[in-house]
Amino acid sequence: MPDLPLSQLLSPAILSRLKQYPLLAKTAVEGFLAGTHRSICRGAGCEFAQYRPYISGDDLRFLDWRLLARQNRSQVKVFQEETQMRCAILVDASASMAYRGQHAPCSKFRYASMIAACFAYLALRQGDKTGLFTYADGLLTGNNSASIPSLDKMLAILDNITPPGQADHFLAASKALEYLPKRGLLVLVSDFYDLEPNLERLLRLFQHSHHDCLLCQVLDEEELSLPMTETTVFTDSEADRQITASPQLVREQYQQRMRQFLATIRKTCLDCRTDYQLATTSQNLGPLLAAWLDRRRS
């Protein structure tokens, strides 16, 4: 890919053209780190703890060249400061996440998958043990292994998912908590449409387990503004219901309800001391990557 400004490099319109999630994640994360002069290689002055497999983009200063020469194995030294976290990334793959507005570069699920890919890349690059869980009305995919899987293997599952049915957030959360036996970082990426009345209960569950939590709410621009001008058939993709309405007649009421919905999500996260990020599918990934790094460093 030719050199691009950071704003374009992190644009979903550009990233969604990359078919392979590992390449997408590397392109976005390395571009972000270079463009903002941020670093996640923090181990130079810390006590050595272990090795992990080399990931493209790692600082070559920490590559064990002797091991590479003797056994042809690419291993990176991980230092004590980088070994204290296990991460669970949950991606909502329910039917509502398949929505893609007329002018959107990608669906909500595709955007959520890009976020998950970037977060997994960052976590693995730091030496964190990382589990990726996708779910709808049941758990679609999940990694309960204590080992650190390859990025390719972890992200390959995202290519084969067509969002079905409703979302069982609590089932997915229970599986993620099994993966986090002690304090860790839990990331939940969803539109949260059916979770509003139960969000506080879910976050208290995470709090009780002493996990840090980052919520990423993904919406389409059309869902925020309802820009249609002609009579439209609206479909509830998870309840399989349809209504026909004139957007001009319901827009003001709809936008007010949407503002209330977002305010409730924000307040619940604030009350539960949970980091919250709202992103639309046309927004570049920079703020989300910054939120991850800030949460991981705290």
Tab-separated table of C-alpha atoms in Angstrom:
chain	number	residue	atom	x	y	z
A	1	MET	CA	0.000	0.000	0.000
A	2	PRO	CA	1.441	3.436	-0.872
A	3	ASP	CA	2.218	5.951	1.853
A	4	LEU	CA	-0.974	7.651	3.010
A	5	PRO	CA	-1.763	10.352	5.560
A	6	LEU	CA	-2.678	8.911	8.972
A	7	SER	CA	-6.303	10.012	8.592
A	8	GLN	CA	-6.605	7.940	5.414
A	9	LEU	CA	-4.557	5.030	6.719
A	10	LEU	CA	-7.019	4.613	9.598
A	11	SER	CA	-10.097	5.207	7.452
A	12	PRO	CA	-12.562	2.298	7.218
A	13	ALA	CA	-13.026	3.162	3.543
A	14	ILE	CA	-9.355	2.276	3.006
A	15	LEU	CA	-9.033	-0.537	5.530
A	16	SER	CA	-12.175	-2.347	4.383
A	17	ARG	CA	-10.484	-2.924	1.009
A	18	LEU	CA	-7.906	-5.135	2.717
A	19	LYS	CA	-9.359	-8.622	2.674
A	20	GLN	CA	-6.993	-10.190	5.210
A	21	TYR	CA	-7.536	-9.064	8.786
A	22	PRO	CA	-3.892	-9.562	9.886
A	23	LEU	CA	-2.714	-7.215	7.114
A	24	LEU	CA	-5.497	-4.775	7.957
A	25	ALA	CA	-4.537	-4.773	11.632
A	26	LYS	CA	-0.838	-4.310	10.944
A	27	THR	CA	-1.515	-1.474	8.478
A	28	ALA	CA	-3.771	0.395	10.896
A	29	VAL	CA	-1.786	-0.138	14.085
A	30	GLU	CA	1.691	0.488	12.702
A	31	GLY	CA	0.452	3.560	10.859
A	32	PHE	CA	-1.171	4.853	14.031
A	33	LEU	CA	1.900	4.256	16.183
A	34	ALA	CA	4.200	5.891	13.641
A	35	GLY	CA	1.885	8.818	12.978
A	36	THR	CA	1.353	9.662	16.636
A	37	HIS	CA	4.893	8.796	17.798
A	38	ARG	CA	3.476	6.333	20.318
A	39	SER	CA	5.201	3.117	21.286
A	40	ILE	CA	4.137	-0.100	22.959
A	41	CYS	CA	7.664	-1.543	23.224
A	42	ARG	CA	8.252	-0.680	26.870
A	43	GLY	CA	10.569	-3.417	28.044
A	44	ALA	CA	14.085	-2.056	27.608
A	45	GLY	CA	14.592	-1.161	31.266
A	46	CYS	CA	12.529	-3.968	32.797
A	47	GLU	CA	13.282	-7.454	34.030
A	48	PHE	CA	13.215	-10.179	31.369
A	49	ALA	CA	10.317	-12.611	31.893
A	50	GLN	CA	9.716	-14.854	28.873
A	51	TYR	CA	9.715	-15.269	25.102
A	52	ARG	CA	6.825	-15.020	22.685
A	53	PRO	CA	6.581	-15.557	18.902
A	54	TYR	CA	7.742	-12.645	16.745
A	55	ILE	CA	4.943	-10.577	15.192
A	56	SER	CA	5.635	-8.471	12.126
A	57	GLY	CA	6.380	-4.932	13.283
A	58	ASP	CA	8.027	-5.897	16.594
A	59	ASP	CA	11.115	-3.959	17.631
A	60	LEU	CA	14.037	-6.007	16.283
A	61	ARG	CA	16.148	-5.001	19.285
A	62	PHE	CA	14.205	-7.557	21.321
A	63	LEU	CA	14.527	-10.402	18.801
A	64	ASP	CA	16.676	-13.291	20.076
A	65	TRP	CA	19.125	-13.530	17.184
A	66	ARG	CA	21.022	-16.470	18.709
A	67	LEU	CA	17.854	-18.539	18.930
A	68	LEU	CA	17.032	-17.594	15.348
A	69	ALA	CA	20.471	-18.721	14.171
A	70	ARG	CA	20.475	-21.989	16.148
A	71	GLN	CA	16.878	-23.155	15.749
A	72	ASN	CA	15.455	-20.917	13.008
A	73	ARG	CA	12.802	-19.708	15.466
A	74	SER	CA	11.792	-16.044	15.646
A	75	GLN	CA	11.205	-15.252	19.323
A	76	VAL	CA	10.940	-11.851	21.002
A	77	LYS	CA	11.975	-11.129	24.578
A	78	VAL	CA	9.072	-10.038	26.782
A	79	PHE	CA	9.781	-8.121	29.965
A	80	GLN	CA	8.046	-8.287	33.314
A	81	GLU	CA	6.016	-5.129	32.821
A	82	GLU	CA	4.413	-6.667	29.729
A	83	THR	CA	3.296	-9.990	31.236
A	84	GLN	CA	0.588	-8.952	33.674
A	85	MET	CA	-2.504	-8.836	31.458
A	86	ARG	CA	-4.855	-11.231	29.757
A	87	CYS	CA	-7.338	-9.737	27.289
A	88	ALA	CA	-10.752	-10.926	26.128
A	89	ILE	CA	-12.277	-9.262	23.063
A	90	LEU	CA	-16.015	-9.822	22.518
A	91	VAL	CA	-17.607	-8.964	19.164
A	92	ASP	CA	-21.392	-8.843	18.751
A	93	ALA	CA	-22.264	-10.757	15.574
A	94	SER	CA	-26.058	-10.548	15.865
A	95	ALA	CA	-28.250	-9.638	12.893
A	96	SER	CA	-28.424	-5.908	13.654
A	97	MET	CA	-24.641	-5.707	13.224
A	98	ALA	CA	-25.025	-6.615	9.538
A	99	TYR	CA	-26.564	-3.207	8.822
A	100	ARG	CA	-24.796	-1.023	6.283
A	101	GLY	CA	-26.130	2.404	5.359
A	102	GLN	CA	-26.347	3.582	1.779
A	103	HIS	CA	-23.147	5.649	1.995
A	104	ALA	CA	-21.266	3.611	4.609
A	105	PRO	CA	-17.899	2.064	3.672
A	106	CYS	CA	-18.755	-1.182	5.467
A	107	SER	CA	-21.267	-2.904	7.724
A	108	LYS	CA	-21.222	-2.497	11.479
A	109	PHE	CA	-19.951	-6.049	11.888
A	110	ARG	CA	-17.118	-5.466	9.420
A	111	TYR	CA	-16.148	-2.312	11.319
A	112	ALA	CA	-16.373	-4.129	14.668
A	113	SER	CA	-14.170	-6.882	13.238
A	114	MET	CA	-11.591	-4.295	12.177
A	115	ILE	CA	-11.563	-2.940	15.731
A	116	ALA	CA	-11.162	-6.438	17.140
A	117	ALA	CA	-8.351	-7.227	14.704
A	118	CYS	CA	-6.437	-4.084	15.669
A	119	PHE	CA	-6.919	-4.665	19.394
A	120	ALA	CA	-5.797	-8.297	19.049
A	121	TYR	CA	-2.712	-7.168	17.123
A	122	LEU	CA	-1.854	-4.633	19.810
A	123	ALA	CA	-2.396	-7.122	22.623
A	124	LEU	CA	-0.364	-9.906	21.033
A	125	ARG	CA	2.394	-7.473	20.198
A	126	GLN	CA	2.602	-6.623	23.887
A	127	GLY	CA	2.837	-10.296	24.818
A	128	ASP	CA	-0.670	-10.405	26.287
A	129	LYS	CA	-2.626	-13.639	26.150
A	130	THR	CA	-5.658	-12.776	24.066
A	131	GLY	CA	-8.993	-14.443	23.441
A	132	LEU	CA	-11.388	-13.407	20.677
A	133	PHE	CA	-15.075	-14.264	21.133
A	134	THR	CA	-17.847	-13.660	18.589
A	135	TYR	CA	-21.446	-14.261	19.536
A	136	ALA	CA	-25.095	-13.898	18.566
A	137	ASP	CA	-27.818	-15.950	20.293
A	138	GLY	CA	-25.009	-18.366	21.119
A	139	LEU	CA	-21.232	-18.329	21.139
A	140	LEU	CA	-20.088	-18.521	17.509
A	141	THR	CA	-16.348	-18.641	18.118
A	142	GLY	CA	-14.137	-18.418	21.148
A	143	ASN	CA	-10.622	-19.161	22.307
A	144	ASN	CA	-10.353	-20.642	25.786
A	145	SER	CA	-6.723	-21.655	25.440
A	146	ALA	CA	-4.141	-20.198	27.774
A	147	SER	CA	-1.633	-20.184	24.944
A	148	ILE	CA	-0.997	-17.230	22.657
A	149	PRO	CA	-2.439	-18.152	19.237
A	150	SER	CA	-1.074	-16.767	16.020
A	151	LEU	CA	-2.748	-13.622	14.770
A	152	ASP	CA	-3.675	-15.319	11.492
A	153	LYS	CA	-5.406	-18.179	13.285
A	154	MET	CA	-7.255	-15.894	15.667
A	155	LEU	CA	-8.558	-13.539	13.000
A	156	ALA	CA	-9.396	-16.156	10.363
A	157	ILE	CA	-12.682	-16.804	12.147
A	158	LEU	CA	-13.925	-13.303	11.351
A	159	ASP	CA	-13.996	-14.028	7.619
A	160	ASN	CA	-16.565	-16.796	7.936
A	161	ILE	CA	-19.291	-15.134	10.001
A	162	THR	CA	-22.629	-13.892	8.668
A	163	PRO	CA	-24.393	-12.127	11.563
A	164	PRO	CA	-27.485	-14.171	12.582
A	165	GLY	CA	-30.257	-13.807	15.174
A	166	GLN	CA	-30.237	-11.917	18.441
A	167	ALA	CA	-27.374	-11.288	20.855
A	168	ASP	CA	-26.916	-13.165	24.122
A	169	HIS	CA	-24.452	-10.802	25.772
A	170	PHE	CA	-24.483	-12.620	29.106
A	171	LEU	CA	-23.605	-15.988	27.581
A	172	ALA	CA	-20.653	-14.416	25.775
A	173	ALA	CA	-19.638	-12.605	28.951
A	174	SER	CA	-19.660	-15.839	30.954
A	175	LYS	CA	-17.315	-17.471	28.436
A	176	ALA	CA	-15.007	-14.459	28.474
A	177	LEU	CA	-14.907	-14.501	32.280
A	178	GLU	CA	-13.860	-18.147	32.174
A	179	TYR	CA	-10.954	-17.006	30.006
A	180	LEU	CA	-10.011	-14.313	32.553
A	181	PRO	CA	-9.353	-16.202	35.808
A	182	LYS	CA	-7.732	-13.140	37.338
A	183	ARG	CA	-7.780	-9.408	36.708
A	184	GLY	CA	-7.669	-8.671	32.983
A	185	LEU	CA	-8.909	-6.392	30.245
A	186	LEU	CA	-12.275	-7.050	28.625
A	187	VAL	CA	-13.357	-5.285	25.427
A	188	LEU	CA	-16.969	-5.454	24.227
A	189	VAL	CA	-17.814	-4.237	20.704
A	190	SER	CA	-21.530	-3.973	19.884
A	191	ASP	CA	-24.334	-1.623	18.886
A	192	PHE	CA	-25.940	-2.350	22.303
A	193	TYR	CA	-29.453	-2.049	20.906
A	194	ASP	CA	-30.962	-4.814	23.020
A	195	LEU	CA	-28.693	-4.356	26.033
A	196	GLU	CA	-29.778	-0.950	27.319
A	197	PRO	CA	-31.981	-2.205	30.221
A	198	ASN	CA	-29.411	-4.813	31.309
A	199	LEU	CA	-26.144	-2.994	30.657
A	200	GLU	CA	-25.587	-2.005	34.272
A	201	ARG	CA	-26.049	-5.610	35.425
A	202	LEU	CA	-23.498	-6.768	32.853
A	203	LEU	CA	-20.950	-4.126	33.824
A	204	ARG	CA	-21.400	-4.871	37.533
A	205	LEU	CA	-20.634	-8.496	36.706
A	206	PHE	CA	-17.346	-7.415	35.150
A	207	GLN	CA	-16.639	-5.108	38.087
A	208	HIS	CA	-17.279	-7.887	40.591
A	209	SER	CA	-14.620	-9.931	38.802
A	210	HIS	CA	-12.211	-6.955	39.065
A	211	HIS	CA	-11.715	-6.625	35.313
A	212	ASP	CA	-11.023	-3.425	33.439
A	213	CYS	CA	-13.568	-2.950	30.697
A	214	LEU	CA	-13.701	-0.947	27.477
A	215	LEU	CA	-17.007	-0.662	25.613
A	216	CYS	CA	-16.993	0.275	21.926
A	217	GLN	CA	-20.413	1.136	20.540
A	218	VAL	CA	-20.574	0.881	16.751
A	219	LEU	CA	-23.364	2.586	14.818
A	220	ASP	CA	-24.023	3.624	11.240
A	221	GLU	CA	-24.395	7.336	10.473
A	222	GLU	CA	-27.907	6.680	9.153
A	223	GLU	CA	-28.906	5.206	12.505
A	224	LEU	CA	-27.999	8.478	14.195
A	225	SER	CA	-29.722	10.889	11.833
A	226	LEU	CA	-32.379	8.952	9.859
A	227	PRO	CA	-31.581	10.945	6.674
A	228	MET	CA	-34.038	9.198	4.316
A	229	THR	CA	-36.513	11.488	2.577
A	230	GLU	CA	-39.005	9.044	1.081
A	231	THR	CA	-41.394	6.585	2.692
A	232	THR	CA	-39.260	3.649	3.804
A	233	VAL	CA	-39.780	0.081	4.969
A	234	PHE	CA	-37.829	-0.361	8.208
A	235	THR	CA	-36.859	-3.898	9.217
A	236	ASP	CA	-36.067	-5.154	12.704
A	237	SER	CA	-33.444	-7.662	11.634
A	238	GLU	CA	-33.426	-9.516	14.943
A	239	ALA	CA	-37.185	-9.683	15.600
A	240	ASP	CA	-38.092	-10.104	11.908
A	241	ARG	CA	-40.642	-7.274	11.978
A	242	GLN	CA	-41.246	-4.499	9.460
A	243	ILE	CA	-42.941	-1.122	9.575
A	244	THR	CA	-43.495	1.432	6.824
A	245	ALA	CA	-43.049	5.082	7.784
A	246	SER	CA	-42.226	8.499	6.418
A	247	PRO	CA	-38.860	9.550	7.909
A	248	GLN	CA	-39.869	13.200	7.697
A	249	LEU	CA	-42.750	12.544	10.100
A	250	VAL	CA	-40.834	10.485	12.656
A	251	ARG	CA	-37.300	11.912	12.356
A	252	GLU	CA	-37.479	14.371	15.256
A	253	GLN	CA	-38.960	11.804	17.630
A	254	TYR	CA	-36.470	9.177	16.443
A	255	GLN	CA	-33.454	11.456	16.939
A	256	GLN	CA	-34.655	12.386	20.416
A	257	ARG	CA	-34.993	8.718	21.341
A	258	MET	CA	-31.540	8.009	19.908
A	259	ARG	CA	-30.010	10.816	21.989
A	260	GLN	CA	-31.679	9.394	25.095
A	261	PHE	CA	-30.419	5.913	24.253
A	262	LEU	CA	-26.812	7.101	23.839
A	263	ALA	CA	-27.010	9.225	26.987
A	264	THR	CA	-28.199	6.198	28.961
A	265	ILE	CA	-25.333	4.066	27.664
A	266	ARG	CA	-22.781	6.775	28.526
A	267	LYS	CA	-24.201	7.380	32.010
A	268	THR	CA	-24.319	3.678	32.804
A	269	CYS	CA	-20.683	3.308	31.779
A	270	LEU	CA	-19.729	6.355	33.834
A	271	ASP	CA	-21.593	5.062	36.897
A	272	CYS	CA	-19.833	1.707	36.537
A	273	ARG	CA	-16.423	3.334	35.921
A	274	THR	CA	-16.192	1.742	32.500
A	275	ASP	CA	-14.428	3.325	29.532
A	276	TYR	CA	-16.803	4.033	26.656
A	277	GLN	CA	-16.164	4.914	23.022
A	278	LEU	CA	-18.814	5.640	20.382
A	279	ALA	CA	-17.771	5.153	16.767
A	280	THR	CA	-19.591	5.275	13.462
A	281	THR	CA	-18.595	3.063	10.565
A	282	SER	CA	-17.227	6.076	8.687
A	283	GLN	CA	-14.952	7.180	11.543
A	284	ASN	CA	-11.236	6.416	11.481
A	285	LEU	CA	-9.887	4.033	14.076
A	286	GLY	CA	-7.404	6.395	15.726
A	287	PRO	CA	-9.465	7.334	18.824
A	288	LEU	CA	-10.263	3.682	19.476
A	289	LEU	CA	-6.616	2.633	19.253
A	290	ALA	CA	-5.670	5.473	21.593
A	291	ALA	CA	-8.368	4.357	24.043
A	292	TRP	CA	-6.964	0.822	24.025
A	293	LEU	CA	-3.403	1.979	24.700
A	294	ASP	CA	-4.506	4.353	27.451
A	295	ARG	CA	-6.566	1.623	29.111
A	296	ARG	CA	-3.736	-0.911	28.776
A	297	ARG	CA	-1.229	1.473	30.357
A	298	SER	CA	-3.458	2.456	33.292
